[in-house]
Amino acid sequence: MKDHLIIFDTTLRDGEQSPGASMTQDEKIRIARLLEKMRVDIIEAGFPAASPGDFDAVKAVASAVKNSTVCGLARANPRDIEKAGEALKPAKSSRVHTFIATSPIHMEHKLRMRPDEVVEHAVASVKQARTYTDDVEFSPEDAGRSEIDFLCRIIEATIDAGAGTINIPDTVGYNLPNQFADLIQALREKIPNSDKAVFSVHCHNDLGLAVANSLSAVMSGARQVECTINGLGERAGNASLEEIVMAVRTRQDKFECDTRIDTAQIVPASRLVSNITGFAVQPNKAIVGANAFAHEAGIHQDGVIKARETYEIMRAEDVGWSANRMVLGKHSGRNAFKERLKFLGFEFGSDEELNHAFTRFKALADNKHEIFDDDLQALVTESGHEEANERFSLADLQSSSAMGKSPTAKVSIDVDGSKKTAEESGNGAVDATFRAIEKIIESGSMLQLYSVNSITSGTDAQGEVSVRLEREGQIVNGHGADLDIVVASGKAYINALNKLYHTKDRMHPQLTQAI
Ligand code: KIV
Ligand code: ZN
């Protein structure tokens, strides 16, 4: 029997700390549901003490998820632990993850605490967390640059205090694979009570070594890996879940453990996270990049046709690539639509939501012959489940552009039920559209990101636009899809505005957290 390698996903917490990668509560729930379906063991849903919005989002994920443990992050202080414990109350299975920095540089400059005080805080926090749940994780932050003797001391004390998981973070992505493997081995050998805890790793990718370091640690006995979908995370990101899971699965000849992940959910999860955050996946990204399984070179194609194993070490369908089939068309019924979206991880909260989405699907199917999974995903990502709270909707958009002339756009928006119209010119049709929208709404927000992708191939493909807006520290991502990219842009901008006016209480975690 192989050991179980626990997959701890932190897309919703560390992933969201990535500049610009903000998610609404509803979006967090949708990602969490897909992670649960993927059979992720632990979902770190956020940092409840960071803001009331983060608290509510963790609580909502804790209520929605039943088959994965839901975790909340807390600094090693009484208020943070209390907030995490309270937010996690609705969870069927919960974990509090508390941390404090242990490297000399962090203790001296950030915490301004003596090592003895750091140990005291860590122990007290683990004990307090145990009053909320039996499942407590402790992380000595910046362990990768901490002194081994001090690590041994604080880890022994926190295991004694009741921590069942000890997570070793390479917070700044400084370690090398053999060095990190040695560290895990040394800790497991030197700490007298190390057998009472599961050793976990949390690697950042500053030197592009997050996955290599995590896998080396697994070779040295770590049995939990903290990772994110698409490797999202602070700075260069975290270890990518899909790479960790597929490396372990593909190289079972080398690993004494395996995960329980349903790998067919990997590509849908990658798409969902990319759509929601507006962070595109690079085409040559392992496992989930558009080219990851494309064999363009003639010599490769020839080999793959004769025997797949000549060049393929994994099967595209095993990670969910086959999911993008032509599934629905103009004559498909509401039930087929609902069932297909359920398969893709979307569940409608009410019949009204379903009807609304189905009407949009019918409108799309009138103009687009074949509807693919990606079209469906874009359709729901665009409006999410928040329609009930939408204040603005695009009623009409006419744009004109001609060579040598200044493009113009005339936009009509339903604002709280009454129609408003404005016309503007701009540097391009999209610029004119955004100016016209701003003339009506006057949000005063700054456009931080604008990107267009073609959802499927062919000139009749829908264009999918992501827009990121920032206003006084609040960051929101909006999405829009349409056969006309100017209309898709207008929809995306309005989708972002709806979030901006709905999520006042959720500042971007980078602005609210002092991690
Ligand atoms: O990178 C890090 O050290 C963290 C901790 C909170 C585990 O994210
Ligand atoms: Zn981290």
Short mmCIF file of C-alpha atoms and ligand atoms in Angstrom, two decimals:
data_model
loop_
_atom_site.label_atom_id
_atom_site.label_comp_id
_atom_site.label_asym_id
_atom_site.label_seq_id
_atom_site.Cartn_x
_atom_site.Cartn_y
_atom_site.Cartn_z
CA MET A 1 0.00 0.00 0.00
CA LYS A 2 1.30 3.42 -0.96
CA ASP A 3 1.07 6.39 1.42
CA HIS A 4 -1.55 9.03 0.80
CA LEU A 5 -0.06 12.33 -0.37
CA ILE A 6 -2.37 15.06 0.90
CA ILE A 7 -3.14 17.82 -1.58
CA PHE A 8 -3.69 21.16 0.14
CA ASP A 9 -4.90 23.74 -2.33
CA THR A 10 -4.28 27.39 -1.51
CA THR A 11 -5.54 29.00 -4.74
CA LEU A 12 -8.21 30.86 -2.78
CA ARG A 13 -5.73 32.20 -0.21
CA ASP A 14 -2.11 32.41 -1.42
CA GLY A 15 -3.34 32.42 -5.04
CA GLU A 16 -5.57 35.36 -4.35
CA GLN A 17 -2.63 37.29 -2.85
CA SER A 18 -1.25 37.53 -6.37
CA PRO A 19 -1.53 41.19 -7.42
CA GLY A 20 -4.81 41.62 -9.29
CA ALA A 21 -6.13 38.09 -8.74
CA SER A 22 -9.11 39.12 -6.68
CA MET A 23 -12.17 36.88 -6.45
CA THR A 24 -15.67 37.59 -5.25
CA GLN A 25 -17.27 35.35 -2.64
CA ASP A 26 -19.37 33.74 -5.32
CA GLU A 27 -16.31 33.04 -7.47
CA LYS A 28 -14.52 31.51 -4.50
CA ILE A 29 -17.43 29.17 -3.96
CA ARG A 30 -17.39 28.09 -7.60
CA ILE A 31 -13.68 27.34 -7.49
CA ALA A 32 -14.04 25.56 -4.15
CA ARG A 33 -16.82 23.34 -5.54
CA LEU A 34 -14.63 22.32 -8.45
CA LEU A 35 -11.69 21.62 -6.11
CA GLU A 36 -14.02 19.47 -4.00
CA LYS A 37 -15.12 17.60 -7.12
CA MET A 38 -11.43 17.13 -7.97
CA ARG A 39 -11.09 15.49 -4.54
CA VAL A 40 -8.62 18.01 -3.15
CA ASP A 41 -8.10 17.02 0.50
CA ILE A 42 -7.85 20.50 2.00
CA ILE A 43 -9.03 23.82 0.58
CA GLU A 44 -7.47 26.90 2.15
CA ALA A 45 -10.34 29.32 1.59
CA GLY A 46 -8.77 32.57 2.81
CA PHE A 47 -7.57 34.64 5.71
CA PRO A 48 -10.64 35.45 7.84
CA ALA A 49 -8.99 38.17 9.96
CA ALA A 50 -7.97 40.18 6.88
CA SER A 51 -11.34 41.86 6.32
CA PRO A 52 -15.07 41.29 6.92
CA GLY A 53 -15.31 40.24 3.26
CA ASP A 54 -12.61 37.59 3.70
CA PHE A 55 -14.31 36.35 6.85
CA ASP A 56 -17.63 36.01 4.99
CA ALA A 57 -15.98 34.31 2.00
CA VAL A 58 -14.32 31.67 4.21
CA LYS A 59 -17.59 31.12 6.04
CA ALA A 60 -19.47 30.74 2.74
CA VAL A 61 -16.92 28.22 1.41
CA ALA A 62 -17.07 26.37 4.74
CA SER A 63 -20.86 26.09 4.34
CA ALA A 64 -20.74 25.04 0.67
CA VAL A 65 -18.04 22.34 0.78
CA LYS A 66 -18.80 18.94 2.27
CA ASN A 67 -16.19 16.50 1.01
CA SER A 68 -12.95 18.43 1.51
CA THR A 69 -11.58 19.95 4.69
CA VAL A 70 -11.89 23.74 4.66
CA CYS A 71 -8.97 25.67 6.13
CA GLY A 72 -8.55 29.28 7.27
CA LEU A 73 -5.23 31.06 7.73
CA ALA A 74 -4.40 32.96 10.93
CA ARG A 75 -1.35 34.78 12.20
CA ALA A 76 -0.19 33.62 15.60
CA ASN A 77 -2.32 36.03 17.62
CA PRO A 78 -5.58 35.57 19.55
CA ARG A 79 -7.77 37.73 17.28
CA ASP A 80 -6.70 35.98 14.07
CA ILE A 81 -7.24 32.55 15.56
CA GLU A 82 -10.65 33.54 16.88
CA LYS A 83 -11.70 34.91 13.48
CA ALA A 84 -10.50 31.76 11.69
CA GLY A 85 -12.22 29.49 14.22
CA GLU A 86 -15.50 31.42 13.92
CA ALA A 87 -15.46 31.59 10.11
CA LEU A 88 -14.89 27.84 9.90
CA LYS A 89 -17.76 26.90 12.23
CA PRO A 90 -20.16 25.83 9.44
CA ALA A 91 -17.56 23.42 7.96
CA LYS A 92 -18.16 19.69 8.13
CA SER A 93 -14.40 19.30 8.49
CA SER A 94 -12.21 22.31 9.35
CA ARG A 95 -8.58 23.17 9.86
CA VAL A 96 -6.96 26.27 11.35
CA HIS A 97 -3.57 27.09 9.83
CA THR A 98 -1.51 29.37 12.01
CA PHE A 99 1.93 30.73 11.23
CA ILE A 100 4.73 32.91 12.56
CA ALA A 101 8.07 33.79 11.02
CA THR A 102 11.15 31.97 12.30
CA SER A 103 14.06 33.22 10.18
CA PRO A 104 16.49 35.62 11.92
CA ILE A 105 15.78 38.28 9.31
CA HIS A 106 11.98 38.10 9.76
CA MET A 107 12.09 37.82 13.57
CA GLU A 108 14.37 40.83 13.87
CA HIS A 109 12.97 43.17 11.19
CA LYS A 110 9.35 42.18 10.72
CA LEU A 111 8.21 40.77 14.07
CA ARG A 112 10.73 42.54 16.30
CA MET A 113 10.47 39.58 18.65
CA ARG A 114 13.03 37.47 20.44
CA PRO A 115 13.07 33.75 19.49
CA ASP A 116 11.62 32.85 22.93
CA GLU A 117 8.65 35.13 22.32
CA VAL A 118 8.12 33.63 18.87
CA VAL A 119 7.93 30.14 20.39
CA GLU A 120 5.51 31.38 23.05
CA HIS A 121 3.18 32.92 20.43
CA ALA A 122 3.29 29.79 18.28
CA VAL A 123 2.47 27.46 21.15
CA ALA A 124 -0.32 29.67 22.51
CA SER A 125 -1.84 29.99 19.05
CA VAL A 126 -1.83 26.26 18.38
CA LYS A 127 -3.47 25.67 21.79
CA GLN A 128 -6.11 28.33 21.10
CA ALA A 129 -6.77 26.92 17.61
CA ARG A 130 -7.30 23.48 19.15
CA THR A 131 -10.26 24.88 21.06
CA TYR A 132 -12.01 25.30 17.67
CA THR A 133 -10.90 22.16 15.86
CA ASP A 134 -8.76 19.06 16.35
CA ASP A 135 -7.10 19.73 13.01
CA VAL A 136 -4.42 22.41 13.43
CA GLU A 137 -1.52 23.20 11.12
CA PHE A 138 1.51 25.24 12.11
CA SER A 139 3.90 26.95 9.67
CA PRO A 140 7.25 28.46 10.65
CA GLU A 141 7.21 31.15 7.96
CA ASP A 142 10.44 31.53 5.97
CA ALA A 143 11.54 28.11 7.23
CA GLY A 144 13.73 27.87 4.13
CA ARG A 145 15.99 30.58 5.62
CA SER A 146 15.60 29.66 9.29
CA GLU A 147 18.21 28.07 11.56
CA ILE A 148 17.66 24.34 11.88
CA ASP A 149 18.07 24.20 15.65
CA PHE A 150 15.44 26.89 16.13
CA LEU A 151 13.12 25.14 13.68
CA CYS A 152 13.50 21.90 15.65
CA ARG A 153 12.70 23.70 18.88
CA ILE A 154 9.56 25.49 17.67
CA ILE A 155 8.26 22.47 15.75
CA GLU A 156 8.70 20.14 18.73
CA ALA A 157 6.87 22.64 20.95
CA THR A 158 3.97 23.15 18.50
CA ILE A 159 3.51 19.40 17.99
CA ASP A 160 3.36 19.05 21.78
CA ALA A 161 0.78 21.87 21.83
CA GLY A 162 -1.45 19.95 19.43
CA ALA A 163 -0.44 20.72 15.83
CA GLY A 164 -1.10 17.66 13.66
CA THR A 165 0.47 19.12 10.52
CA ILE A 166 3.78 20.94 10.32
CA ASN A 167 4.17 22.92 7.14
CA ILE A 168 7.64 23.98 6.00
CA PRO A 169 7.35 27.05 3.77
CA ASP A 170 10.05 28.20 1.41
CA THR A 171 8.40 31.59 1.60
CA VAL A 172 10.79 33.45 -0.68
CA GLY A 173 11.54 30.58 -3.07
CA TYR A 174 15.23 30.51 -2.12
CA ASN A 175 15.91 26.80 -1.66
CA LEU A 176 17.34 24.27 -4.09
CA PRO A 177 15.81 20.80 -4.47
CA ASN A 178 18.53 18.74 -2.73
CA GLN A 179 18.90 21.32 0.05
CA PHE A 180 15.15 21.36 0.69
CA ALA A 181 14.96 17.55 0.67
CA ASP A 182 17.81 17.47 3.23
CA LEU A 183 15.99 19.99 5.41
CA ILE A 184 12.82 17.88 5.53
CA GLN A 185 14.79 14.74 6.27
CA ALA A 186 16.83 16.43 8.99
CA LEU A 187 13.71 17.83 10.69
CA ARG A 188 12.00 14.46 10.64
CA GLU A 189 15.10 12.76 12.09
CA LYS A 190 16.05 15.33 14.71
CA ILE A 191 12.68 16.29 16.19
CA PRO A 192 11.81 13.70 18.89
CA ASN A 193 8.02 13.86 18.34
CA SER A 194 8.13 14.28 14.53
CA ASP A 195 6.20 11.03 14.05
CA LYS A 196 3.16 12.70 15.68
CA ALA A 197 2.69 15.12 12.78
CA VAL A 198 2.35 15.08 9.01
CA PHE A 199 5.13 17.07 7.35
CA SER A 200 3.95 19.44 4.65
CA VAL A 201 5.72 21.78 2.22
CA HIS A 202 4.74 25.13 0.75
CA CYS A 203 7.15 26.33 -1.94
CA HIS A 204 7.23 29.60 -3.81
CA ASN A 205 8.50 29.79 -7.35
CA ASP A 206 10.89 32.74 -7.32
CA LEU A 207 13.68 30.65 -8.88
CA GLY A 208 11.28 28.46 -10.86
CA LEU A 209 11.90 25.61 -8.39
CA ALA A 210 8.62 25.37 -6.46
CA VAL A 211 7.52 22.09 -8.01
CA ALA A 212 11.02 20.56 -7.96
CA ASN A 213 11.49 21.54 -4.31
CA SER A 214 8.08 20.15 -3.34
CA LEU A 215 8.71 16.84 -5.10
CA SER A 216 12.16 16.51 -3.53
CA ALA A 217 10.55 17.05 -0.15
CA VAL A 218 8.02 14.32 -0.89
CA MET A 219 10.94 11.99 -1.65
CA SER A 220 12.20 12.85 1.85
CA GLY A 221 8.92 11.95 3.54
CA ALA A 222 6.73 15.05 3.27
CA ARG A 223 3.15 13.82 2.95
CA GLN A 224 1.31 17.05 2.25
CA VAL A 225 1.99 19.51 -0.56
CA GLU A 226 0.55 23.00 -0.62
CA CYS A 227 -0.09 24.18 -4.14
CA THR A 228 -2.36 26.21 -6.40
CA ILE A 229 -4.16 25.79 -9.70
CA ASN A 230 -1.98 27.16 -12.54
CA GLY A 231 0.74 27.90 -9.96
CA LEU A 232 -1.06 31.13 -9.03
CA GLY A 233 0.36 32.92 -6.01
CA GLU A 234 2.40 35.77 -4.61
CA ARG A 235 5.17 37.07 -6.93
CA ALA A 236 6.26 34.15 -9.14
CA GLY A 237 3.56 31.97 -7.63
CA ASN A 238 3.30 28.69 -5.73
CA ALA A 239 3.96 25.11 -6.76
CA SER A 240 1.38 24.22 -9.37
CA LEU A 241 -1.15 21.60 -8.31
CA GLU A 242 -1.43 20.06 -11.76
CA GLU A 243 2.33 19.59 -12.07
CA ILE A 244 2.70 18.06 -8.60
CA VAL A 245 -0.24 15.70 -9.06
CA MET A 246 0.75 14.58 -12.55
CA ALA A 247 4.44 14.14 -11.68
CA VAL A 248 3.54 11.88 -8.78
CA ARG A 249 0.93 9.98 -10.82
CA THR A 250 3.13 9.59 -13.90
CA ARG A 251 6.24 8.57 -11.94
CA GLN A 252 4.69 6.04 -9.59
CA ASP A 253 7.87 4.03 -10.18
CA LYS A 254 9.70 6.65 -8.07
CA PHE A 255 7.16 7.78 -5.47
CA GLU A 256 6.06 5.82 -2.43
CA CYS A 257 2.81 7.75 -2.30
CA ASP A 258 -0.04 8.93 -4.50
CA THR A 259 -2.85 11.48 -4.33
CA ARG A 260 -6.58 10.81 -4.55
CA ILE A 261 -7.07 13.60 -7.11
CA ASP A 262 -9.52 13.08 -9.98
CA THR A 263 -7.13 14.34 -12.65
CA ALA A 264 -9.89 14.75 -15.26
CA GLN A 265 -10.93 17.92 -13.38
CA ILE A 266 -7.54 19.57 -13.86
CA VAL A 267 -8.14 21.37 -17.16
CA PRO A 268 -11.65 22.58 -16.21
CA ALA A 269 -10.21 23.93 -12.93
CA SER A 270 -7.35 25.62 -14.74
CA ARG A 271 -9.79 27.32 -17.12
CA LEU A 272 -12.10 28.40 -14.32
CA VAL A 273 -9.29 29.95 -12.28
CA SER A 274 -7.85 31.65 -15.35
CA ASN A 275 -11.26 33.02 -16.37
CA ILE A 276 -12.07 34.31 -12.92
CA THR A 277 -8.71 35.91 -12.17
CA GLY A 278 -7.98 37.14 -15.70
CA PHE A 279 -4.55 35.44 -15.47
CA ALA A 280 -4.05 33.75 -18.84
CA VAL A 281 -2.26 30.40 -18.94
CA GLN A 282 0.87 30.48 -21.09
CA PRO A 283 0.55 28.11 -24.11
CA ASN A 284 3.62 26.07 -23.16
CA LYS A 285 2.63 25.65 -19.49
CA ALA A 286 2.99 22.01 -18.46
CA ILE A 287 -0.27 20.00 -18.29
CA VAL A 288 -2.72 22.89 -18.78
CA GLY A 289 -1.12 25.04 -21.51
CA ALA A 290 -2.83 24.96 -24.92
CA ASN A 291 0.28 23.35 -26.45
CA ALA A 292 0.98 20.87 -23.64
CA PHE A 293 -0.27 17.95 -25.71
CA ALA A 294 0.05 19.40 -29.23
CA HIS A 295 2.43 17.51 -31.47
CA GLU A 296 3.18 19.91 -34.31
CA ALA A 297 6.52 18.63 -35.54
CA GLY A 298 6.11 16.03 -38.29
CA ILE A 299 8.50 13.56 -36.70
CA HIS A 300 6.55 13.71 -33.42
CA GLN A 301 3.17 13.39 -35.16
CA ASP A 302 4.39 10.37 -37.05
CA GLY A 303 5.59 8.71 -33.84
CA VAL A 304 2.38 9.51 -31.94
CA ILE A 305 0.22 8.08 -34.75
CA LYS A 306 2.20 4.82 -34.72
CA ALA A 307 2.31 4.53 -30.93
CA ARG A 308 1.24 7.28 -28.54
CA GLU A 309 3.92 6.42 -25.96
CA THR A 310 6.71 7.46 -28.35
CA TYR A 311 6.28 11.08 -27.35
CA GLU A 312 3.38 11.16 -24.85
CA ILE A 313 4.08 10.40 -21.21
CA MET A 314 0.53 11.29 -20.15
CA ARG A 315 -2.82 11.14 -21.90
CA ALA A 316 -4.51 14.46 -22.62
CA GLU A 317 -7.91 13.05 -21.68
CA ASP A 318 -6.60 11.99 -18.25
CA VAL A 319 -6.16 15.63 -17.30
CA GLY A 320 -9.46 16.72 -18.81
CA TRP A 321 -8.48 17.94 -22.25
CA SER A 322 -11.11 15.90 -24.02
CA ALA A 323 -13.78 17.82 -22.16
CA ASN A 324 -13.91 20.53 -24.81
CA ARG A 325 -16.31 18.73 -27.12
CA MET A 326 -19.07 20.15 -29.22
CA VAL A 327 -21.85 19.43 -26.79
CA LEU A 328 -24.90 21.53 -27.37
CA GLY A 329 -26.66 23.34 -30.17
CA LYS A 330 -29.69 25.42 -30.99
CA HIS A 331 -32.11 22.60 -30.28
CA SER A 332 -30.68 21.51 -26.94
CA GLY A 333 -33.10 21.74 -24.06
CA ARG A 334 -32.85 23.35 -20.65
CA ASN A 335 -32.13 20.04 -18.94
CA ALA A 336 -29.24 19.15 -21.25
CA PHE A 337 -27.84 22.63 -20.66
CA LYS A 338 -28.17 22.31 -16.88
CA GLU A 339 -26.66 18.81 -16.82
CA ARG A 340 -23.68 19.79 -18.98
CA LEU A 341 -22.91 22.73 -16.72
CA LYS A 342 -23.23 20.49 -13.69
CA PHE A 343 -20.65 18.21 -15.28
CA LEU A 344 -18.39 21.26 -15.71
CA GLY A 345 -18.77 22.15 -12.02
CA PHE A 346 -21.50 24.80 -12.19
CA GLU A 347 -24.67 24.49 -10.19
CA PHE A 348 -27.41 27.06 -10.42
CA GLY A 349 -28.65 28.47 -7.14
CA SER A 350 -32.25 28.92 -8.35
CA ASP A 351 -34.52 28.29 -11.33
CA GLU A 352 -34.39 31.99 -12.06
CA GLU A 353 -30.59 31.83 -12.48
CA LEU A 354 -30.91 28.78 -14.71
CA ASN A 355 -33.57 30.46 -16.86
CA HIS A 356 -31.51 33.59 -17.22
CA ALA A 357 -28.42 31.64 -18.32
CA PHE A 358 -30.50 29.44 -20.62
CA THR A 359 -31.92 32.51 -22.38
CA ARG A 360 -28.38 33.74 -23.03
CA PHE A 361 -27.39 30.28 -24.24
CA LYS A 362 -30.28 30.29 -26.74
CA ALA A 363 -29.26 33.73 -28.01
CA LEU A 364 -25.72 32.46 -28.53
CA ALA A 365 -26.87 29.26 -30.20
CA ASP A 366 -28.91 31.31 -32.68
CA ASN A 367 -25.69 32.87 -33.94
CA LYS A 368 -23.16 30.14 -33.32
CA HIS A 369 -23.75 26.74 -34.78
CA GLU A 370 -21.65 24.63 -32.41
CA ILE A 371 -21.47 25.31 -28.70
CA PHE A 372 -18.41 23.92 -26.91
CA ASP A 373 -17.74 23.39 -23.21
CA ASP A 374 -15.59 26.51 -23.24
CA ASP A 375 -18.48 28.56 -24.61
CA LEU A 376 -20.66 27.33 -21.76
CA GLN A 377 -17.99 28.08 -19.21
CA ALA A 378 -17.61 31.63 -20.57
CA LEU A 379 -21.36 32.09 -20.50
CA VAL A 380 -21.59 31.43 -16.79
CA THR A 381 -18.28 33.07 -15.87
CA GLU A 382 -19.50 36.30 -17.44
CA SER A 383 -22.41 36.70 -15.10
CA GLY A 384 -21.62 34.21 -12.38
CA HIS A 385 -24.37 33.62 -9.90
CA GLU A 386 -24.68 37.21 -8.89
CA GLU A 387 -27.32 38.38 -11.30
CA ALA A 388 -29.73 39.19 -8.51
CA ASN A 389 -27.29 41.83 -7.31
CA GLU A 390 -26.45 43.32 -10.67
CA ARG A 391 -27.17 47.01 -10.87
CA PHE A 392 -26.05 47.55 -14.43
CA SER A 393 -26.71 45.67 -17.64
CA LEU A 394 -25.76 46.41 -21.21
CA ALA A 395 -28.94 47.25 -23.13
CA ASP A 396 -27.42 48.29 -26.45
CA LEU A 397 -24.05 49.01 -28.04
CA GLN A 398 -23.36 50.44 -31.46
CA SER A 399 -19.80 51.15 -32.47
CA SER A 400 -18.34 52.37 -35.69
CA SER A 401 -14.80 52.49 -36.91
CA ALA A 402 -13.36 53.25 -40.32
CA MET A 403 -9.78 53.73 -41.46
CA GLY A 404 -8.62 57.28 -40.89
CA LYS A 405 -11.66 58.21 -38.77
CA SER A 406 -12.03 58.46 -35.03
CA PRO A 407 -14.01 55.43 -33.74
CA THR A 408 -17.21 56.13 -31.83
CA ALA A 409 -19.49 54.11 -29.57
CA LYS A 410 -23.06 54.68 -28.45
CA VAL A 411 -23.89 52.68 -25.34
CA SER A 412 -27.17 52.19 -23.47
CA ILE A 413 -27.11 50.75 -19.96
CA ASP A 414 -29.94 49.78 -17.64
CA VAL A 415 -28.96 51.42 -14.36
CA ASP A 416 -31.10 50.23 -11.45
CA GLY A 417 -33.94 49.70 -13.90
CA SER A 418 -33.75 52.93 -15.91
CA LYS A 419 -32.07 53.20 -19.28
CA LYS A 420 -29.22 55.68 -19.81
CA THR A 421 -27.40 56.36 -23.07
CA ALA A 422 -24.10 58.05 -23.91
CA GLU A 423 -21.93 58.45 -26.96
CA GLU A 424 -18.15 58.88 -27.01
CA SER A 425 -15.20 58.69 -29.38
CA GLY A 426 -11.87 57.11 -28.52
CA ASN A 427 -8.57 55.70 -29.74
CA GLY A 428 -10.35 52.54 -30.85
CA ALA A 429 -13.84 51.10 -30.71
CA VAL A 430 -13.13 49.48 -27.33
CA ASP A 431 -11.71 52.70 -25.89
CA ALA A 432 -14.78 54.61 -27.13
CA THR A 433 -17.06 51.98 -25.55
CA PHE A 434 -15.33 52.19 -22.17
CA ARG A 435 -15.46 56.00 -22.26
CA ALA A 436 -19.18 55.93 -23.02
CA ILE A 437 -19.79 53.50 -20.14
CA GLU A 438 -17.79 55.71 -17.78
CA LYS A 439 -19.73 58.77 -18.93
CA ILE A 440 -22.89 57.05 -17.66
CA ILE A 441 -21.63 55.31 -14.51
CA GLU A 442 -18.81 57.69 -13.47
CA SER A 443 -17.13 54.96 -11.43
CA GLY A 444 -13.76 56.73 -11.50
CA SER A 445 -11.99 53.39 -11.63
CA MET A 446 -8.67 52.70 -13.36
CA LEU A 447 -8.37 50.05 -16.05
CA GLN A 448 -5.54 47.76 -14.94
CA LEU A 449 -5.90 44.94 -17.45
CA TYR A 450 -7.63 44.36 -20.75
CA SER A 451 -7.21 41.08 -22.59
CA VAL A 452 -9.00 39.28 -25.41
CA ASN A 453 -8.89 35.57 -26.11
CA SER A 454 -10.65 33.52 -28.66
CA ILE A 455 -12.64 30.89 -26.74
CA THR A 456 -12.58 28.23 -29.43
CA SER A 457 -10.97 28.14 -32.87
CA GLY A 458 -12.37 29.48 -36.14
CA THR A 459 -13.53 32.94 -37.16
CA ASP A 460 -17.00 32.29 -35.72
CA ALA A 461 -15.44 31.76 -32.27
CA GLN A 462 -16.55 33.95 -29.42
CA GLY A 463 -14.11 36.53 -28.15
CA GLU A 464 -13.67 36.45 -24.41
CA VAL A 465 -12.60 39.67 -22.78
CA SER A 466 -11.19 40.13 -19.27
CA VAL A 467 -11.13 43.56 -17.70
CA ARG A 468 -9.53 44.44 -14.37
CA LEU A 469 -10.63 47.63 -12.61
CA GLU A 470 -9.16 49.24 -9.54
CA ARG A 471 -10.73 51.90 -7.35
CA GLU A 472 -9.31 52.99 -3.99
CA GLY A 473 -7.64 49.65 -3.39
CA GLN A 474 -10.58 47.57 -4.53
CA ILE A 475 -9.72 45.32 -7.46
CA VAL A 476 -12.29 43.44 -9.50
CA ASN A 477 -12.09 41.28 -12.61
CA GLY A 478 -14.91 41.34 -15.16
CA HIS A 479 -15.53 38.99 -18.04
CA GLY A 480 -17.59 39.16 -21.18
CA ALA A 481 -17.98 36.87 -24.17
CA ASP A 482 -19.59 37.57 -27.49
CA LEU A 483 -19.12 36.90 -31.17
CA ASP A 484 -18.35 40.63 -31.48
CA ILE A 485 -15.32 41.58 -29.40
CA VAL A 486 -16.44 45.19 -28.89
CA VAL A 487 -19.69 43.90 -27.37
CA ALA A 488 -17.69 41.36 -25.33
CA SER A 489 -15.56 44.27 -24.07
CA GLY A 490 -18.62 46.29 -23.08
CA LYS A 491 -20.06 43.28 -21.23
CA ALA A 492 -16.76 42.66 -19.43
CA TYR A 493 -16.49 46.28 -18.28
CA ILE A 494 -20.05 46.24 -16.99
CA ASN A 495 -19.50 42.87 -15.31
CA ALA A 496 -16.51 44.39 -13.49
CA LEU A 497 -18.55 47.45 -12.48
CA ASN A 498 -21.27 45.24 -11.03
CA LYS A 499 -18.64 43.57 -8.86
CA LEU A 500 -17.11 46.88 -7.88
CA TYR A 501 -20.46 48.18 -6.66
CA HIS A 502 -21.34 44.88 -4.99
CA THR A 503 -18.14 43.95 -3.15
CA LYS A 504 -17.40 47.12 -1.21
CA ASP A 505 -16.30 45.18 1.82
CA ARG A 506 -13.64 43.06 0.09
CA MET A 507 -10.40 44.93 -0.42
CA HIS A 508 -7.66 43.15 -2.31
CA PRO A 509 -5.80 40.91 0.17
CA GLN A 510 -2.48 42.56 -0.71
CA LEU A 511 -3.82 45.79 0.75
CA THR A 512 -5.42 44.33 3.84
CA GLN A 513 -2.93 41.74 4.96
CA ALA A 514 0.36 42.31 6.64
CA ILE A 515 1.81 38.88 5.88
O1 KIV B 1 4.64 31.56 1.89
C1 KIV B 1 4.36 31.42 3.10
O2 KIV B 1 5.22 31.36 3.97
C2 KIV B 1 2.96 31.36 3.44
C3 KIV B 1 2.64 30.97 4.85
C4 KIV B 1 1.49 31.73 5.37
C5 KIV B 1 2.46 29.49 4.91
O3 KIV B 1 2.09 31.55 2.59
ZN ZN B 2 2.93 31.36 0.54
#
